Amino acid sequence: MPPLKTPICDFGTNAKDFKLNSTDNKLISLNDIKGDAGTLVMFICNHCPYVKAVIKDIVEDCKNLEKLGIKSVAISSNDPINYPEDNFENMIKFAKEHQFNFPYLFDETQNVAKNYDAVCTPDFFGFNHNLELQYRGRIRELQNLKPVRAGDSDLYNAMKQIA
């Protein structure tokens, strides 16, 4: 996906269902990962410098959000022919290397990304317990791929409010 500015959140939009293969060789649907207090759908990829800059924060936030009843899922929709680093085998390695505590799914057709209007990586969609969109945005402010400030991320704070 090309790097673009994330569109403004369309509050209340319902999460779109999907059924995709995970790096654990399981077929995962939206209902499989729905959290009691909320659900975080993240569009990421392995090669993106922004994802690489915040991947530790993503994993940490998802671990802490799970304690609040919010489940998370990451989806890669990148074309592995144009971006070999984003192929399925490398997704498996990336998830293990960064100790993902959430499913990492491959959207080979890019249909799920299109259904969500995902335009960049990372692109975060935070849903409440009814799977209604409540947050769309960044994990935190970066400058030159470095966090501008310490402390909890924008994503964590927003999802905590949703829970």
mmCIF file of N, CA and C in Angstrom, residues 13-139:
data_model
loop_
_atom_site.group_PDB
_atom_site.id
_atom_site.type_symbol
_atom_site.label_atom_id
_atom_site.label_comp_id
_atom_site.label_asym_id
_atom_site.label_seq_id
_atom_site.Cartn_x
_atom_site.Cartn_y
_atom_site.Cartn_z
ATOM 1 N N THR A 13 -19.434 3.123 11.688
ATOM 2 C CA THR A 13 -19.400 2.161 10.587
ATOM 3 C C THR A 13 -19.170 0.767 11.153
ATOM 4 N N ASN A 14 -19.909 -0.203 10.653
ATOM 5 C CA ASN A 14 -19.766 -1.575 11.131
ATOM 6 C C ASN A 14 -18.528 -2.236 10.545
ATOM 7 N N ALA A 15 -17.875 -3.047 11.362
ATOM 8 C CA ALA A 15 -16.719 -3.815 10.900
ATOM 9 C C ALA A 15 -17.173 -4.780 9.812
ATOM 10 N N LYS A 16 -16.342 -4.931 8.811
ATOM 11 C CA LYS A 16 -16.640 -5.847 7.702
ATOM 12 C C LYS A 16 -16.080 -7.227 8.047
ATOM 13 N N ASP A 17 -16.895 -8.237 7.775
ATOM 14 C CA ASP A 17 -16.473 -9.601 8.066
ATOM 15 C C ASP A 17 -15.378 -10.022 7.089
ATOM 16 N N PHE A 18 -14.599 -10.990 7.495
ATOM 17 C CA PHE A 18 -13.552 -11.554 6.649
ATOM 18 C C PHE A 18 -13.276 -12.969 7.114
ATOM 19 N N LYS A 19 -12.602 -13.706 6.290
ATOM 20 C CA LYS A 19 -12.125 -15.043 6.629
ATOM 21 C C LYS A 19 -10.811 -15.219 5.882
ATOM 22 N N LEU A 20 -9.708 -15.160 6.624
ATOM 23 C CA LEU A 20 -8.375 -15.163 6.019
ATOM 24 C C LEU A 20 -7.458 -16.159 6.728
ATOM 25 N N ASN A 21 -6.440 -16.613 6.006
ATOM 26 C CA ASN A 21 -5.443 -17.514 6.577
ATOM 27 C C ASN A 21 -4.483 -16.747 7.471
ATOM 28 N N SER A 22 -4.151 -17.376 8.591
ATOM 29 C CA SER A 22 -3.218 -16.772 9.546
ATOM 30 C C SER A 22 -1.834 -17.394 9.388
ATOM 31 N N THR A 23 -0.858 -16.743 9.985
ATOM 32 C CA THR A 23 0.497 -17.282 9.976
ATOM 33 C C THR A 23 0.594 -18.553 10.814
ATOM 34 N N ASP A 24 -0.459 -18.882 11.564
ATOM 35 C CA ASP A 24 -0.544 -20.141 12.316
ATOM 36 C C ASP A 24 -1.296 -21.208 11.528
ATOM 37 N N ASN A 25 -1.526 -20.939 10.232
ATOM 38 C CA ASN A 25 -2.239 -21.862 9.337
ATOM 39 C C ASN A 25 -3.657 -22.163 9.800
ATOM 40 N N LYS A 26 -4.334 -21.135 10.309
ATOM 41 C CA LYS A 26 -5.741 -21.246 10.684
ATOM 42 C C LYS A 26 -6.533 -20.263 9.845
ATOM 43 N N LEU A 27 -7.771 -20.612 9.560
ATOM 44 C CA LEU A 27 -8.688 -19.706 8.879
ATOM 45 C C LEU A 27 -9.395 -18.895 9.963
ATOM 46 N N ILE A 28 -9.193 -17.574 9.960
ATOM 47 C CA ILE A 28 -9.694 -16.698 11.020
ATOM 48 C C ILE A 28 -10.738 -15.745 10.449
ATOM 49 N N SER A 29 -11.873 -15.629 11.162
ATOM 50 C CA SER A 29 -12.920 -14.685 10.768
ATOM 51 C C SER A 29 -12.994 -13.559 11.797
ATOM 52 N N LEU A 30 -13.741 -12.529 11.459
ATOM 53 C CA LEU A 30 -13.938 -11.419 12.391
ATOM 54 C C LEU A 30 -14.527 -11.921 13.705
ATOM 55 N N ASN A 31 -15.512 -12.802 13.645
ATOM 56 C CA ASN A 31 -16.132 -13.321 14.874
ATOM 57 C C ASN A 31 -15.151 -14.102 15.738
ATOM 58 N N ASP A 32 -14.154 -14.731 15.104
ATOM 59 C CA ASP A 32 -13.155 -15.484 15.861
ATOM 60 C C ASP A 32 -12.304 -14.584 16.746
ATOM 61 N N ILE A 33 -12.116 -13.335 16.345
ATOM 62 C CA ILE A 33 -11.221 -12.447 17.087
ATOM 63 C C ILE A 33 -11.965 -11.307 17.779
ATOM 64 N N LYS A 34 -13.276 -11.322 17.742
ATOM 65 C CA LYS A 34 -14.066 -10.258 18.372
ATOM 66 C C LYS A 34 -13.854 -10.282 19.885
ATOM 67 N N GLY A 35 -13.517 -9.114 20.442
ATOM 68 C CA GLY A 35 -13.316 -9.006 21.883
ATOM 69 C C GLY A 35 -14.596 -8.608 22.596
ATOM 70 N N ASP A 36 -14.714 -8.962 23.860
ATOM 71 C CA ASP A 36 -15.899 -8.607 24.647
ATOM 72 C C ASP A 36 -16.058 -7.099 24.797
ATOM 73 N N ALA A 37 -14.939 -6.374 24.887
ATOM 74 C CA ALA A 37 -14.992 -4.918 25.088
ATOM 75 C C ALA A 37 -14.638 -4.126 23.833
ATOM 76 N N GLY A 38 -14.113 -4.800 22.816
ATOM 77 C CA GLY A 38 -13.739 -4.108 21.590
ATOM 78 C C GLY A 38 -12.816 -4.957 20.742
ATOM 79 N N THR A 39 -12.587 -4.485 19.527
ATOM 80 C CA THR A 39 -11.757 -5.209 18.570
ATOM 81 C C THR A 39 -10.901 -4.217 17.808
ATOM 82 N N LEU A 40 -9.624 -4.535 17.691
ATOM 83 C CA LEU A 40 -8.685 -3.706 16.946
ATOM 84 C C LEU A 40 -8.269 -4.448 15.686
ATOM 85 N N VAL A 41 -8.553 -3.849 14.522
ATOM 86 C CA VAL A 41 -8.139 -4.399 13.231
ATOM 87 C C VAL A 41 -7.029 -3.504 12.704
ATOM 88 N N MET A 42 -5.859 -4.108 12.462
ATOM 89 C CA MET A 42 -4.686 -3.345 12.032
ATOM 90 C C MET A 42 -4.229 -3.823 10.661
ATOM 91 N N PHE A 43 -4.004 -2.907 9.760
ATOM 92 C CA PHE A 43 -3.408 -3.240 8.471
ATOM 93 C C PHE A 43 -1.937 -2.861 8.554
ATOM 94 N N ILE A 44 -1.088 -3.883 8.463
ATOM 95 C CA ILE A 44 0.354 -3.679 8.562
ATOM 96 C C ILE A 44 1.026 -4.456 7.432
ATOM 97 N N CYS A 45 2.323 -4.323 7.327
ATOM 98 C CA CYS A 45 3.116 -5.175 6.448
ATOM 99 C C CYS A 45 4.527 -5.240 7.006
ATOM 100 N N ASN A 46 5.322 -6.143 6.484
ATOM 101 C CA ASN A 46 6.660 -6.374 7.020
ATOM 102 C C ASN A 46 7.669 -5.319 6.593
ATOM 103 N N HIS A 47 7.538 -4.799 5.383
ATOM 104 C CA HIS A 47 8.595 -3.933 4.837
ATOM 105 C C HIS A 47 8.432 -2.457 5.188
ATOM 106 N N CYS A 48 7.280 -2.035 5.647
ATOM 107 C CA CYS A 48 6.997 -0.614 5.869
ATOM 108 C C CYS A 48 7.882 -0.040 6.983
ATOM 109 N N PRO A 49 8.611 1.042 6.703
ATOM 110 C CA PRO A 49 9.454 1.636 7.743
ATOM 111 C C PRO A 49 8.660 2.148 8.946
ATOM 112 N N TYR A 50 7.425 2.586 8.728
ATOM 113 C CA TYR A 50 6.596 3.056 9.841
ATOM 114 C C TYR A 50 6.185 1.891 10.733
ATOM 115 N N VAL A 51 5.811 0.773 10.111
ATOM 116 C CA VAL A 51 5.471 -0.416 10.894
ATOM 117 C C VAL A 51 6.689 -0.873 11.689
ATOM 118 N N LYS A 52 7.838 -0.935 11.034
ATOM 119 C CA LYS A 52 9.059 -1.365 11.723
ATOM 120 C C LYS A 52 9.381 -0.456 12.909
ATOM 121 N N ALA A 53 9.100 0.826 12.756
ATOM 122 C CA ALA A 53 9.405 1.789 13.826
ATOM 123 C C ALA A 53 8.513 1.612 15.050
ATOM 124 N N VAL A 54 7.306 1.075 14.858
ATOM 125 C CA VAL A 54 6.350 0.986 15.977
ATOM 126 C C VAL A 54 5.932 -0.437 16.322
ATOM 127 N N ILE A 55 6.552 -1.438 15.715
ATOM 128 C CA ILE A 55 6.074 -2.806 15.913
ATOM 129 C C ILE A 55 6.147 -3.238 17.382
ATOM 130 N N LYS A 56 7.163 -2.811 18.111
ATOM 131 C CA LYS A 56 7.236 -3.160 19.542
ATOM 132 C C LYS A 56 6.076 -2.522 20.300
ATOM 133 N N ASP A 57 5.746 -1.278 19.952
ATOM 134 C CA ASP A 57 4.601 -0.605 20.575
ATOM 135 C C ASP A 57 3.300 -1.324 20.243
ATOM 136 N N ILE A 58 3.165 -1.762 18.996
ATOM 137 C CA ILE A 58 1.949 -2.474 18.583
ATOM 138 C C ILE A 58 1.767 -3.724 19.433
ATOM 139 N N VAL A 59 2.811 -4.530 19.536
ATOM 140 C CA VAL A 59 2.727 -5.780 20.302
ATOM 141 C C VAL A 59 2.426 -5.488 21.773
ATOM 142 N N GLU A 60 3.098 -4.503 22.337
ATOM 143 C CA GLU A 60 2.873 -4.143 23.748
ATOM 144 C C GLU A 60 1.447 -3.625 23.968
ATOM 145 N N ASP A 61 0.993 -2.747 23.072
ATOM 146 C CA ASP A 61 -0.373 -2.222 23.198
ATOM 147 C C ASP A 61 -1.398 -3.342 23.110
ATOM 148 N N CYS A 62 -1.215 -4.257 22.167
ATOM 149 C CA CYS A 62 -2.180 -5.350 22.012
ATOM 150 C C CYS A 62 -2.208 -6.241 23.247
ATOM 151 N N LYS A 63 -1.056 -6.463 23.846
ATOM 152 C CA LYS A 63 -0.985 -7.250 25.081
ATOM 153 C C LYS A 63 -1.769 -6.549 26.192
ATOM 154 N N ASN A 64 -1.576 -5.247 26.328
ATOM 155 C CA ASN A 64 -2.278 -4.486 27.367
ATOM 156 C C ASN A 64 -3.764 -4.332 27.063
ATOM 157 N N LEU A 65 -4.120 -4.196 25.799
ATOM 158 C CA LEU A 65 -5.531 -4.080 25.430
ATOM 159 C C LEU A 65 -6.287 -5.376 25.697
ATOM 160 N N GLU A 66 -5.607 -6.501 25.526
ATOM 161 C CA GLU A 66 -6.265 -7.780 25.790
ATOM 162 C C GLU A 66 -6.701 -7.875 27.253
ATOM 163 N N LYS A 67 -5.941 -7.281 28.154
ATOM 164 C CA LYS A 67 -6.306 -7.259 29.578
ATOM 165 C C LYS A 67 -7.598 -6.473 29.809
ATOM 166 N N LEU A 68 -7.926 -5.576 28.870
ATOM 167 C CA LEU A 68 -9.154 -4.774 28.962
ATOM 168 C C LEU A 68 -10.319 -5.408 28.205
ATOM 169 N N GLY A 69 -10.106 -6.599 27.629
ATOM 170 C CA GLY A 69 -11.160 -7.275 26.875
ATOM 171 C C GLY A 69 -11.198 -6.904 25.407
ATOM 172 N N ILE A 70 -10.146 -6.263 24.921
ATOM 173 C CA ILE A 70 -10.062 -5.883 23.508
ATOM 174 C C ILE A 70 -9.119 -6.849 22.809
ATOM 175 N N LYS A 71 -9.617 -7.507 21.777
ATOM 176 C CA LYS A 71 -8.786 -8.417 20.990
ATOM 177 C C LYS A 71 -8.307 -7.697 19.737
ATOM 178 N N SER A 72 -7.179 -8.168 19.221
ATOM 179 C CA SER A 72 -6.538 -7.524 18.081
ATOM 180 C C SER A 72 -6.236 -8.532 16.983
ATOM 181 N N VAL A 73 -6.160 -8.018 15.765
ATOM 182 C CA VAL A 73 -5.762 -8.808 14.605
ATOM 183 C C VAL A 73 -4.983 -7.898 13.665
ATOM 184 N N ALA A 74 -3.944 -8.441 13.047
ATOM 185 C CA ALA A 74 -3.180 -7.710 12.037
ATOM 186 C C ALA A 74 -3.409 -8.380 10.691
ATOM 187 N N ILE A 75 -3.522 -7.561 9.654
ATOM 188 C CA ILE A 75 -3.767 -8.054 8.301
ATOM 189 C C ILE A 75 -2.747 -7.425 7.367
ATOM 190 N N SER A 76 -2.114 -8.261 6.552
ATOM 191 C CA SER A 76 -1.225 -7.760 5.504
ATOM 192 C C SER A 76 -1.921 -7.942 4.166
ATOM 193 N N SER A 77 -2.063 -6.842 3.443
ATOM 194 C CA SER A 77 -2.732 -6.864 2.140
ATOM 195 C C SER A 77 -1.771 -6.525 1.007
ATOM 196 N N ASN A 78 -0.497 -6.450 1.311
ATOM 197 C CA ASN A 78 0.467 -6.062 0.284
ATOM 198 C C ASN A 78 0.683 -7.163 -0.740
ATOM 199 N N ASP A 79 1.036 -6.747 -1.944
ATOM 200 C CA ASP A 79 1.310 -7.645 -3.052
ATOM 201 C C ASP A 79 2.714 -8.222 -2.877
ATOM 202 N N PRO A 80 2.828 -9.529 -2.626
ATOM 203 C CA PRO A 80 4.145 -10.107 -2.377
ATOM 204 C C PRO A 80 5.038 -10.157 -3.619
ATOM 205 N N ILE A 81 4.462 -9.983 -4.789
ATOM 206 C CA ILE A 81 5.286 -9.941 -6.004
ATOM 207 C C ILE A 81 6.038 -8.612 -6.058
ATOM 208 N N ASN A 82 5.342 -7.524 -5.776
ATOM 209 C CA ASN A 82 5.985 -6.211 -5.755
ATOM 210 C C ASN A 82 6.790 -5.979 -4.477
ATOM 211 N N TYR A 83 6.397 -6.648 -3.402
ATOM 212 C CA TYR A 83 7.072 -6.499 -2.107
ATOM 213 C C TYR A 83 7.378 -7.890 -1.544
ATOM 214 N N PRO A 84 8.440 -8.538 -2.037
ATOM 215 C CA PRO A 84 8.749 -9.904 -1.592
ATOM 216 C C PRO A 84 8.901 -10.043 -0.075
ATOM 217 N N GLU A 85 9.323 -8.976 0.592
ATOM 218 C CA GLU A 85 9.463 -9.017 2.050
ATOM 219 C C GLU A 85 8.115 -9.260 2.733
ATOM 220 N N ASP A 86 7.027 -9.011 1.996
ATOM 221 C CA ASP A 86 5.683 -9.159 2.560
ATOM 222 C C ASP A 86 5.021 -10.485 2.191
ATOM 223 N N ASN A 87 5.784 -11.433 1.625
ATOM 224 C CA ASN A 87 5.160 -12.707 1.271
ATOM 225 C C ASN A 87 4.798 -13.491 2.533
ATOM 226 N N PHE A 88 4.002 -14.541 2.356
ATOM 227 C CA PHE A 88 3.452 -15.271 3.496
ATOM 228 C C PHE A 88 4.547 -15.876 4.379
ATOM 229 N N GLU A 89 5.581 -16.442 3.768
ATOM 230 C CA GLU A 89 6.665 -17.035 4.546
ATOM 231 C C GLU A 89 7.340 -15.972 5.417
ATOM 232 N N ASN A 90 7.534 -14.789 4.862
ATOM 233 C CA ASN A 90 8.143 -13.709 5.643
ATOM 234 C C ASN A 90 7.197 -13.153 6.697
ATOM 235 N N MET A 91 5.896 -13.242 6.451
ATOM 236 C CA MET A 91 4.925 -12.862 7.482
ATOM 237 C C MET A 91 5.072 -13.770 8.703
ATOM 238 N N ILE A 92 5.236 -15.072 8.447
ATOM 239 C CA ILE A 92 5.408 -16.036 9.540
ATOM 240 C C ILE A 92 6.647 -15.670 10.357
ATOM 241 N N LYS A 93 7.752 -15.394 9.667
ATOM 242 C CA LYS A 93 9.002 -15.021 10.348
ATOM 243 C C LYS A 93 8.833 -13.721 11.138
ATOM 244 N N PHE A 94 8.176 -12.730 10.524
ATOM 245 C CA PHE A 94 7.977 -11.424 11.157
ATOM 246 C C PHE A 94 7.161 -11.568 12.443
ATOM 247 N N ALA A 95 6.092 -12.362 12.376
ATOM 248 C CA ALA A 95 5.236 -12.577 13.551
ATOM 249 C C ALA A 95 6.006 -13.267 14.677
ATOM 250 N N LYS A 96 6.818 -14.254 14.336
ATOM 251 C CA LYS A 96 7.609 -14.956 15.355
ATOM 252 C C LYS A 96 8.696 -14.052 15.921
ATOM 253 N N GLU A 97 9.388 -13.338 15.029
ATOM 254 C CA GLU A 97 10.480 -12.459 15.458
ATOM 255 C C GLU A 97 10.002 -11.408 16.456
ATOM 256 N N HIS A 98 8.794 -10.900 16.230
ATOM 257 C CA HIS A 98 8.267 -9.837 17.088
ATOM 258 C C HIS A 98 7.282 -10.358 18.134
ATOM 259 N N GLN A 99 7.168 -11.669 18.237
ATOM 260 C CA GLN A 99 6.342 -12.333 19.253
ATOM 261 C C GLN A 99 4.910 -11.805 19.264
ATOM 262 N N PHE A 100 4.281 -11.855 18.086
ATOM 263 C CA PHE A 100 2.890 -11.409 17.985
ATOM 264 C C PHE A 100 2.021 -12.203 18.951
ATOM 265 N N ASN A 101 1.180 -11.506 19.673
ATOM 266 C CA ASN A 101 0.220 -12.121 20.589
ATOM 267 C C ASN A 101 -1.191 -11.979 20.025
ATOM 268 N N PHE A 102 -1.284 -11.874 18.707
ATOM 269 C CA PHE A 102 -2.540 -11.709 17.975
ATOM 270 C C PHE A 102 -2.359 -12.377 16.614
ATOM 271 N N PRO A 103 -3.456 -12.763 15.965
ATOM 272 C CA PRO A 103 -3.341 -13.377 14.641
ATOM 273 C C PRO A 103 -2.819 -12.380 13.603
ATOM 274 N N TYR A 104 -2.013 -12.889 12.677
ATOM 275 C CA TYR A 104 -1.492 -12.108 11.550
ATOM 276 C C TYR A 104 -2.013 -12.784 10.294
ATOM 277 N N LEU A 105 -2.873 -12.094 9.575
ATOM 278 C CA LEU A 105 -3.609 -12.674 8.450
ATOM 279 C C LEU A 105 -3.120 -12.134 7.114
ATOM 280 N N PHE A 106 -3.247 -12.972 6.081
ATOM 281 C CA PHE A 106 -2.826 -12.597 4.734
ATOM 282 C C PHE A 106 -4.057 -12.354 3.869
ATOM 283 N N ASP A 107 -4.206 -11.124 3.412
ATOM 284 C CA ASP A 107 -5.300 -10.699 2.527
ATOM 285 C C ASP A 107 -4.768 -10.707 1.093
ATOM 286 N N GLU A 108 -4.635 -11.896 0.550
ATOM 287 C CA GLU A 108 -3.991 -12.088 -0.752
ATOM 288 C C GLU A 108 -4.667 -11.318 -1.879
ATOM 289 N N THR A 109 -5.989 -11.203 -1.834
ATOM 290 C CA THR A 109 -6.739 -10.523 -2.905
ATOM 291 C C THR A 109 -6.871 -9.022 -2.671
ATOM 292 N N GLN A 110 -6.514 -8.562 -1.505
ATOM 293 C CA GLN A 110 -6.659 -7.169 -1.067
ATOM 294 C C GLN A 110 -8.124 -6.750 -0.910
ATOM 295 N N ASN A 111 -9.031 -7.705 -0.959
ATOM 296 C CA ASN A 111 -10.457 -7.389 -0.820
ATOM 297 C C ASN A 111 -10.804 -6.864 0.568
ATOM 298 N N VAL A 112 -10.186 -7.419 1.599
ATOM 299 C CA VAL A 112 -10.490 -6.960 2.960
ATOM 300 C C VAL A 112 -10.004 -5.526 3.139
ATOM 301 N N ALA A 113 -8.810 -5.236 2.669
ATOM 302 C CA ALA A 113 -8.287 -3.862 2.758
ATOM 303 C C ALA A 113 -9.211 -2.896 2.023
ATOM 304 N N LYS A 114 -9.697 -3.301 0.875
ATOM 305 C CA LYS A 114 -10.618 -2.444 0.110
ATOM 306 C C LYS A 114 -11.934 -2.265 0.862
ATOM 307 N N ASN A 115 -12.444 -3.337 1.473
ATOM 308 C CA ASN A 115 -13.696 -3.244 2.236
ATOM 309 C C ASN A 115 -13.573 -2.302 3.431
ATOM 310 N N TYR A 116 -12.385 -2.222 4.002
ATOM 311 C CA TYR A 116 -12.139 -1.335 5.145
ATOM 312 C C TYR A 116 -11.659 0.049 4.715
ATOM 313 N N ASP A 117 -11.426 0.217 3.431
ATOM 314 C CA ASP A 117 -10.839 1.467 2.914
ATOM 315 C C ASP A 117 -9.484 1.746 3.555
ATOM 316 N N ALA A 118 -8.723 0.694 3.820
ATOM 317 C CA ALA A 118 -7.363 0.856 4.345
ATOM 318 C C ALA A 118 -6.501 1.445 3.237
ATOM 319 N N VAL A 119 -5.745 2.481 3.573
ATOM 320 C CA VAL A 119 -4.984 3.189 2.540
ATOM 321 C C VAL A 119 -3.482 3.208 2.794
ATOM 322 N N CYS A 120 -3.046 2.786 3.973
ATOM 323 C CA CYS A 120 -1.620 2.866 4.280
ATOM 324 C C CYS A 120 -1.295 1.831 5.345
ATOM 325 N N THR A 121 -0.012 1.696 5.610
ATOM 326 C CA THR A 121 0.410 0.863 6.731
ATOM 327 C C THR A 121 1.307 1.704 7.626
ATOM 328 N N PRO A 122 1.082 1.601 8.909
ATOM 329 C CA PRO A 122 -0.038 0.916 9.551
ATOM 330 C C PRO A 122 -1.319 1.747 9.481
ATOM 331 N N ASP A 123 -2.437 1.069 9.446
ATOM 332 C CA ASP A 123 -3.757 1.709 9.460
ATOM 333 C C ASP A 123 -4.571 0.979 10.525
ATOM 334 N N PHE A 124 -5.031 1.697 11.536
ATOM 335 C CA PHE A 124 -5.680 1.110 12.710
ATOM 336 C C PHE A 124 -7.167 1.438 12.735
ATOM 337 N N PHE A 125 -7.986 0.407 12.990
ATOM 338 C CA PHE A 125 -9.437 0.542 13.087
ATOM 339 C C PHE A 125 -9.866 -0.019 14.440
ATOM 340 N N GLY A 126 -10.354 0.843 15.323
ATOM 341 C CA GLY A 126 -10.781 0.431 16.654
ATOM 342 C C GLY A 126 -12.293 0.379 16.748
ATOM 343 N N PHE A 127 -12.813 -0.784 17.076
ATOM 344 C CA PHE A 127 -14.259 -1.007 17.149
ATOM 345 C C PHE A 127 -14.686 -1.273 18.589
ATOM 346 N N ASN A 128 -15.904 -0.849 18.923
ATOM 347 C CA ASN A 128 -16.450 -1.138 20.252
ATOM 348 C C ASN A 128 -16.974 -2.575 20.297
ATOM 349 N N HIS A 129 -17.622 -2.943 21.399
ATOM 350 C CA HIS A 129 -18.122 -4.316 21.561
ATOM 351 C C HIS A 129 -19.202 -4.679 20.551
ATOM 352 N N ASN A 130 -19.845 -3.674 19.939
ATOM 353 C CA ASN A 130 -20.848 -3.926 18.895
ATOM 354 C C ASN A 130 -20.242 -3.909 17.501
ATOM 355 N N LEU A 131 -18.917 -3.854 17.419
ATOM 356 C CA LEU A 131 -18.171 -3.795 16.156
ATOM 357 C C LEU A 131 -18.509 -2.551 15.343
ATOM 358 N N GLU A 132 -18.706 -1.424 16.058
ATOM 359 C CA GLU A 132 -18.924 -0.121 15.425
ATOM 360 C C GLU A 132 -17.631 0.680 15.541
ATOM 361 N N LEU A 133 -17.201 1.269 14.446
ATOM 362 C CA LEU A 133 -15.936 1.994 14.410
ATOM 363 C C LEU A 133 -15.952 3.183 15.361
ATOM 364 N N GLN A 134 -14.938 3.242 16.228
ATOM 365 C CA GLN A 134 -14.804 4.327 17.197
ATOM 366 C C GLN A 134 -13.467 5.052 17.076
ATOM 367 N N TYR A 135 -12.490 4.415 16.433
ATOM 368 C CA TYR A 135 -11.165 5.025 16.294
ATOM 369 C C TYR A 135 -10.552 4.614 14.968
ATOM 370 N N ARG A 136 -9.960 5.575 14.302
ATOM 371 C CA ARG A 136 -9.143 5.303 13.131
ATOM 372 C C ARG A 136 -8.002 6.300 13.165
ATOM 373 N N GLY A 137 -6.808 5.795 13.213
ATOM 374 C CA GLY A 137 -5.687 6.716 13.287
ATOM 375 C C GLY A 137 -4.364 6.032 13.492
ATOM 376 N N ARG A 138 -3.459 6.772 14.080
ATOM 377 C CA ARG A 138 -2.078 6.335 14.257
ATOM 378 C C ARG A 138 -1.902 5.658 15.610
ATOM 379 N N ILE A 139 -0.764 5.033 15.756
ATOM 380 C CA ILE A 139 -0.421 4.497 17.069
ATOM 381 C C ILE A 139 0.145 5.607 17.945
#
